[in-house]
Amino acid sequence: MRTLLALEDGRYFEGESFGATGTCVGEICFNTAMTGYQEVLTDPSYRGQIVAMTYPLIGNYGINSLDQESRSPHVRGFVIEELTEVPSNWRSEMSLDEYLRDWKIPGAKGIDTRALTRHLRTRGAMKACLTTEQISPEEATQRAIKGEGVIGMDYVCEVSTKKIYRWDPEDKLSAPWSIQKSPDGQDRRALPSTRFRIAAYDYGIKENILRLLRQKGFEVTVVPAATPAQEVLALDPDGIFLSNGPGDPAALGYAHKTVHDLMGKKPIFGICLGHQILGFAFGGSTFKLK
């Protein structure tokens, strides 16, 4: 089935559909990783976006229930050059095509994703429409123009946890893989004892970030994005972690205020969106690269 990818500046690409049929609109971005497409799909930081993979062959090792950054995919659409129809991996549970169909996410294959990436690199971030409907490129372009982008959007409220919880209290999710099994037959290495306690603000945190923090000896308590400063301080953590996440950091005034209220009271470390929020708390601002 024909699929159409139209950018808001009028550039368009034609390809073949896989995954779900239908139409999606969102900001289009690219990812240059050679592996890890499942982690990309389930990364909450991509909420509201259509993602294009520059590596030309995607889907070769399928999908499994372990290599996820969250419990569900967050992309609106997925764009690739070539799809592996029959995955080959001992942990594979389903194909990429089946996975996208199950989650009703449209995909496009046969797209020159490197040409697309060069165009975005030159022209800057923009919205796009991905559709299997039999509409003209001009109509698809108009849908992209009128559609929802990232600027001014708070997607954090859609992906953040709704309650405070401790990550992996039984140490079953964080132990790293070991190539050689231990004498008792275990294929995972033992975790170190916890030395410090941190409170992690969930703006869309990836599970691998939580695993790595635990592997470094931290006991991690995850808190919702809108948790007030005093409530976090009442947990008496040794430090505060600000996670990755989706959307426009300028739209998260509540997070700016909270982090500002925490400044000087506990050590604070931010990554990705959390780092940008930390910048706003210090009076800074952000802008998109061109």
Short mmCIF file of C-alpha atoms in Angstrom, two decimals:
data_model
loop_
_atom_site.label_atom_id
_atom_site.label_comp_id
_atom_site.label_asym_id
_atom_site.label_seq_id
_atom_site.Cartn_x
_atom_site.Cartn_y
_atom_site.Cartn_z
CA MET A 1 0.00 0.00 0.00
CA ARG A 2 1.26 3.47 -0.91
CA THR A 3 2.17 5.82 1.93
CA LEU A 4 2.91 9.52 1.74
CA LEU A 5 5.16 11.60 3.98
CA ALA A 6 4.61 15.34 3.48
CA LEU A 7 6.58 18.04 5.29
CA GLU A 8 5.09 21.41 6.12
CA ASP A 9 7.51 23.19 3.74
CA GLY A 10 6.07 21.28 0.75
CA ARG A 11 8.74 18.58 0.39
CA TYR A 12 7.25 15.09 0.23
CA PHE A 13 8.35 11.47 -0.06
CA GLU A 14 6.43 8.45 -1.30
CA GLY A 15 6.95 4.96 0.07
CA GLU A 16 5.20 1.77 1.09
CA SER A 17 3.11 1.25 4.19
CA PHE A 18 3.89 -1.13 7.04
CA GLY A 19 2.54 -1.32 10.56
CA ALA A 20 -0.87 0.31 10.94
CA THR A 21 -2.77 2.19 8.26
CA GLY A 22 -4.13 5.67 8.79
CA THR A 23 -2.79 9.19 9.27
CA CYS A 24 -0.61 10.84 11.88
CA VAL A 25 0.75 14.37 12.20
CA GLY A 26 3.59 15.55 14.40
CA GLU A 27 7.05 17.05 14.44
CA ILE A 28 9.41 14.89 12.39
CA CYS A 29 12.88 14.13 13.68
CA PHE A 30 15.66 11.68 12.82
CA ASN A 31 17.77 9.18 14.74
CA THR A 32 21.18 8.07 13.47
CA ALA A 33 21.66 4.98 15.68
CA MET A 34 22.59 1.74 13.92
CA THR A 35 20.72 -0.39 16.48
CA GLY A 36 18.16 0.20 19.19
CA TYR A 37 15.01 0.94 17.19
CA GLN A 38 12.88 -0.69 19.91
CA GLU A 39 14.40 1.62 22.52
CA VAL A 40 13.64 4.57 20.23
CA LEU A 41 10.01 3.52 19.79
CA THR A 42 9.46 3.16 23.56
CA ASP A 43 11.43 6.24 24.65
CA PRO A 44 8.94 8.73 26.15
CA SER A 45 11.15 11.57 24.88
CA TYR A 46 9.72 10.92 21.39
CA ARG A 47 6.13 11.51 22.48
CA GLY A 48 4.23 13.36 19.76
CA GLN A 49 6.91 12.92 17.10
CA ILE A 50 7.37 11.03 13.84
CA VAL A 51 10.80 9.40 13.88
CA ALA A 52 12.95 8.57 10.85
CA MET A 53 15.88 6.15 11.18
CA THR A 54 18.91 6.95 9.00
CA TYR A 55 20.36 3.43 9.20
CA PRO A 56 19.08 1.70 6.05
CA LEU A 57 18.01 -1.72 7.44
CA ILE A 58 15.58 -1.82 10.36
CA GLY A 59 13.73 -4.70 12.02
CA ASN A 60 16.36 -7.42 11.64
CA TYR A 61 16.27 -8.57 15.27
CA GLY A 62 12.55 -8.14 15.87
CA ILE A 63 10.91 -7.01 19.10
CA ASN A 64 11.12 -8.47 22.59
CA SER A 65 9.59 -7.59 25.96
CA LEU A 66 12.92 -6.85 27.69
CA ASP A 67 14.53 -4.15 25.54
CA GLN A 68 11.98 -1.45 26.28
CA GLU A 69 12.41 2.01 27.76
CA SER A 70 8.77 2.12 28.88
CA ARG A 71 5.69 -0.09 28.76
CA SER A 72 4.44 1.21 25.42
CA PRO A 73 5.69 3.01 22.27
CA HIS A 74 5.36 6.78 22.15
CA VAL A 75 6.13 7.76 18.55
CA ARG A 76 3.27 8.82 16.31
CA GLY A 77 4.83 7.43 13.15
CA PHE A 78 7.96 5.53 12.11
CA VAL A 79 9.90 6.06 8.87
CA ILE A 80 12.60 3.73 7.53
CA GLU A 81 14.32 2.80 4.28
CA GLU A 82 14.23 -1.01 4.30
CA LEU A 83 12.25 -3.34 6.56
CA THR A 84 13.45 -6.82 7.49
CA GLU A 85 10.40 -9.01 6.94
CA VAL A 86 11.73 -12.03 8.89
CA PRO A 87 13.67 -11.09 12.04
CA SER A 88 16.41 -13.35 13.37
CA ASN A 89 17.23 -13.22 17.08
CA TRP A 90 16.82 -15.79 19.85
CA ARG A 91 14.95 -13.26 21.99
CA SER A 92 12.61 -12.03 19.26
CA GLU A 93 8.91 -12.33 20.09
CA MET A 94 7.37 -10.57 17.10
CA SER A 95 8.31 -8.57 14.03
CA LEU A 96 8.50 -4.77 13.92
CA ASP A 97 5.59 -4.77 11.47
CA GLU A 98 3.42 -6.77 13.91
CA TYR A 99 4.43 -4.53 16.81
CA LEU A 100 3.41 -1.31 15.05
CA ARG A 101 0.14 -2.87 13.91
CA ASP A 102 -0.65 -3.93 17.48
CA TRP A 103 -0.10 -0.38 18.74
CA LYS A 104 -1.83 1.26 15.72
CA ILE A 105 1.26 3.23 14.69
CA PRO A 106 1.67 3.99 10.95
CA GLY A 107 5.02 3.14 9.39
CA ALA A 108 6.58 4.02 6.06
CA LYS A 109 9.32 2.04 4.31
CA GLY A 110 11.11 2.67 1.05
CA ILE A 111 11.83 6.27 2.08
CA ASP A 112 15.26 7.78 1.43
CA THR A 113 15.73 8.64 5.10
CA ARG A 114 19.21 10.07 4.58
CA ALA A 115 17.91 12.56 2.02
CA LEU A 116 15.12 13.36 4.48
CA THR A 117 17.68 13.88 7.25
CA ARG A 118 19.82 16.18 5.10
CA HIS A 119 16.71 18.22 4.32
CA LEU A 120 15.79 18.56 8.00
CA ARG A 121 19.38 19.38 8.91
CA THR A 122 19.35 22.23 6.38
CA ARG A 123 15.80 23.53 6.81
CA GLY A 124 15.35 22.92 10.55
CA ALA A 125 12.69 21.21 12.62
CA MET A 126 9.21 21.05 11.12
CA LYS A 127 5.91 19.21 11.24
CA ALA A 128 4.95 16.37 8.91
CA CYS A 129 1.97 14.27 7.90
CA LEU A 130 2.33 10.51 7.37
CA THR A 131 -0.69 8.93 5.72
CA THR A 132 -1.95 5.91 3.80
CA GLU A 133 -5.05 7.82 2.67
CA GLN A 134 -5.37 8.48 -1.04
CA ILE A 135 -4.83 12.22 -0.80
CA SER A 136 -2.59 14.58 -2.75
CA PRO A 137 0.79 15.79 -1.46
CA GLU A 138 -0.70 19.28 -1.28
CA GLU A 139 -3.50 18.17 1.04
CA ALA A 140 -1.05 16.20 3.20
CA THR A 141 1.15 19.29 3.42
CA GLN A 142 -1.81 21.35 4.63
CA ARG A 143 -2.54 18.76 7.31
CA ALA A 144 1.08 19.01 8.43
CA ILE A 145 0.87 22.80 8.62
CA LYS A 146 -2.35 22.70 10.65
CA GLY A 147 -1.22 19.82 12.87
CA GLU A 148 0.17 19.77 16.36
CA GLY A 149 3.91 20.21 16.78
CA VAL A 150 6.16 20.37 19.84
CA ILE A 151 6.43 24.13 20.45
CA GLY A 152 4.39 25.10 23.49
CA MET A 153 3.36 21.51 24.22
CA ASP A 154 3.49 19.82 27.62
CA TYR A 155 3.74 16.12 26.83
CA VAL A 156 5.34 15.44 30.21
CA CYS A 157 1.92 15.29 31.87
CA GLU A 158 1.03 12.42 29.50
CA VAL A 159 4.07 10.24 30.23
CA SER A 160 5.00 10.95 33.85
CA THR A 161 4.14 8.49 36.61
CA LYS A 162 1.01 9.34 38.61
CA LYS A 163 2.38 8.17 41.97
CA ILE A 164 5.63 7.94 43.91
CA TYR A 165 7.32 4.55 43.78
CA ARG A 166 10.68 2.96 44.51
CA TRP A 167 12.48 1.55 41.50
CA ASP A 168 13.26 -2.18 41.55
CA PRO A 169 13.08 -2.78 45.32
CA GLU A 170 13.77 -6.50 44.85
CA ASP A 171 16.73 -5.95 42.48
CA LYS A 172 15.18 -8.09 39.73
CA LEU A 173 15.18 -5.54 36.91
CA SER A 174 18.54 -3.80 37.21
CA ALA A 175 21.18 -6.54 37.37
CA PRO A 176 23.41 -6.40 34.25
CA TRP A 177 23.79 -9.32 31.87
CA SER A 178 26.87 -11.51 32.23
CA ILE A 179 28.37 -13.45 29.30
CA GLN A 180 29.54 -16.21 31.60
CA LYS A 181 27.17 -17.77 34.08
CA SER A 182 28.09 -17.79 37.76
CA PRO A 183 28.69 -21.08 39.67
CA ASP A 184 25.04 -21.08 40.75
CA GLY A 185 23.87 -20.79 37.13
CA GLN A 186 22.91 -17.10 37.14
CA ASP A 187 23.45 -15.09 33.93
CA ARG A 188 23.34 -11.69 35.64
CA ARG A 189 25.97 -10.00 37.78
CA ALA A 190 25.20 -9.07 41.37
CA LEU A 191 24.26 -5.46 42.11
CA PRO A 192 26.27 -3.38 44.58
CA SER A 193 24.71 -2.45 47.89
CA THR A 194 22.97 0.93 47.92
CA ARG A 195 25.05 3.80 49.31
CA PHE A 196 22.92 6.84 48.54
CA ARG A 197 19.23 7.59 48.05
CA ILE A 198 18.06 9.84 45.23
CA ALA A 199 14.67 11.20 44.18
CA ALA A 200 14.20 11.03 40.40
CA TYR A 201 11.71 13.40 38.78
CA ASP A 202 9.91 11.48 36.05
CA TYR A 203 9.50 13.80 33.07
CA GLY A 204 9.45 10.69 30.83
CA ILE A 205 12.28 8.70 32.34
CA LYS A 206 13.74 5.74 30.45
CA GLU A 207 13.96 2.43 32.29
CA ASN A 208 17.60 2.02 31.34
CA ILE A 209 18.42 5.25 33.19
CA LEU A 210 16.83 3.77 36.29
CA ARG A 211 18.73 0.51 35.83
CA LEU A 212 22.04 2.33 35.47
CA LEU A 213 21.43 4.45 38.57
CA ARG A 214 20.77 1.30 40.58
CA GLN A 215 23.87 -0.37 39.13
CA LYS A 216 25.93 2.54 40.47
CA GLY A 217 24.69 1.92 44.00
CA PHE A 218 21.78 4.37 44.24
CA GLU A 219 18.42 3.61 45.78
CA VAL A 220 15.99 5.41 43.47
CA THR A 221 12.58 6.80 44.37
CA VAL A 222 10.67 8.02 41.31
CA VAL A 223 8.32 10.98 41.76
CA PRO A 224 5.71 12.53 39.41
CA ALA A 225 6.76 15.57 37.40
CA ALA A 226 4.47 17.94 39.32
CA THR A 227 5.58 16.86 42.81
CA PRO A 228 6.21 20.00 44.94
CA ALA A 229 9.70 20.65 46.26
CA GLN A 230 8.71 20.28 49.90
CA GLU A 231 7.23 16.84 49.26
CA VAL A 232 10.47 15.67 47.68
CA LEU A 233 12.58 17.19 50.45
CA ALA A 234 10.43 15.33 52.99
CA LEU A 235 11.79 12.10 51.46
CA ASP A 236 15.25 13.29 52.59
CA PRO A 237 17.16 12.11 49.50
CA ASP A 238 20.91 12.54 49.17
CA GLY A 239 20.41 14.02 45.71
CA ILE A 240 17.81 14.86 43.08
CA PHE A 241 17.77 13.62 39.48
CA LEU A 242 15.90 15.38 36.65
CA SER A 243 15.11 12.96 33.84
CA ASN A 244 14.76 13.08 30.09
CA GLY A 245 11.34 13.71 28.59
CA PRO A 246 9.29 15.02 25.64
CA GLY A 247 7.88 18.32 24.51
CA ASP A 248 8.86 21.96 24.91
CA PRO A 249 10.84 22.77 28.10
CA ALA A 250 9.54 26.34 27.95
CA ALA A 251 5.99 25.04 28.54
CA LEU A 252 6.86 23.46 31.91
CA GLY A 253 6.56 26.44 34.23
CA TYR A 254 5.59 24.23 37.18
CA ALA A 255 8.83 22.26 36.78
CA HIS A 256 10.93 25.42 36.53
CA LYS A 257 9.49 26.67 39.83
CA THR A 258 9.93 23.35 41.60
CA VAL A 259 13.58 23.03 40.62
CA HIS A 260 14.20 26.65 41.55
CA ASP A 261 12.75 25.91 45.00
CA LEU A 262 15.11 22.93 45.33
CA MET A 263 18.25 24.81 44.37
CA GLY A 264 20.81 24.98 47.15
CA LYS A 265 19.03 22.38 49.27
CA LYS A 266 20.21 19.16 47.61
CA PRO A 267 22.66 18.26 44.81
CA ILE A 268 20.74 18.30 41.50
CA PHE A 269 21.68 16.51 38.27
CA GLY A 270 19.68 16.88 35.06
CA ILE A 271 19.89 15.16 31.68
CA CYS A 272 18.17 16.01 28.38
CA LEU A 273 14.86 17.73 29.21
CA GLY A 274 15.84 17.77 32.89
CA HIS A 275 19.01 19.68 32.02
CA GLN A 276 16.97 22.25 30.11
CA ILE A 277 14.55 22.60 33.03
CA LEU A 278 17.54 23.22 35.28
CA GLY A 279 18.60 25.97 32.90
CA PHE A 280 15.17 27.61 33.12
CA ALA A 281 15.35 27.41 36.93
CA PHE A 282 18.55 29.48 36.75
CA GLY A 283 16.84 32.06 34.52
CA GLY A 284 17.92 30.72 31.14
CA SER A 285 15.93 29.87 28.04
CA THR A 286 16.02 27.41 25.15
CA PHE A 287 15.74 27.54 21.38
CA LYS A 288 15.71 24.96 18.60
CA LEU A 289 18.89 24.41 16.63
CA LYS A 290 18.74 25.15 12.91
#
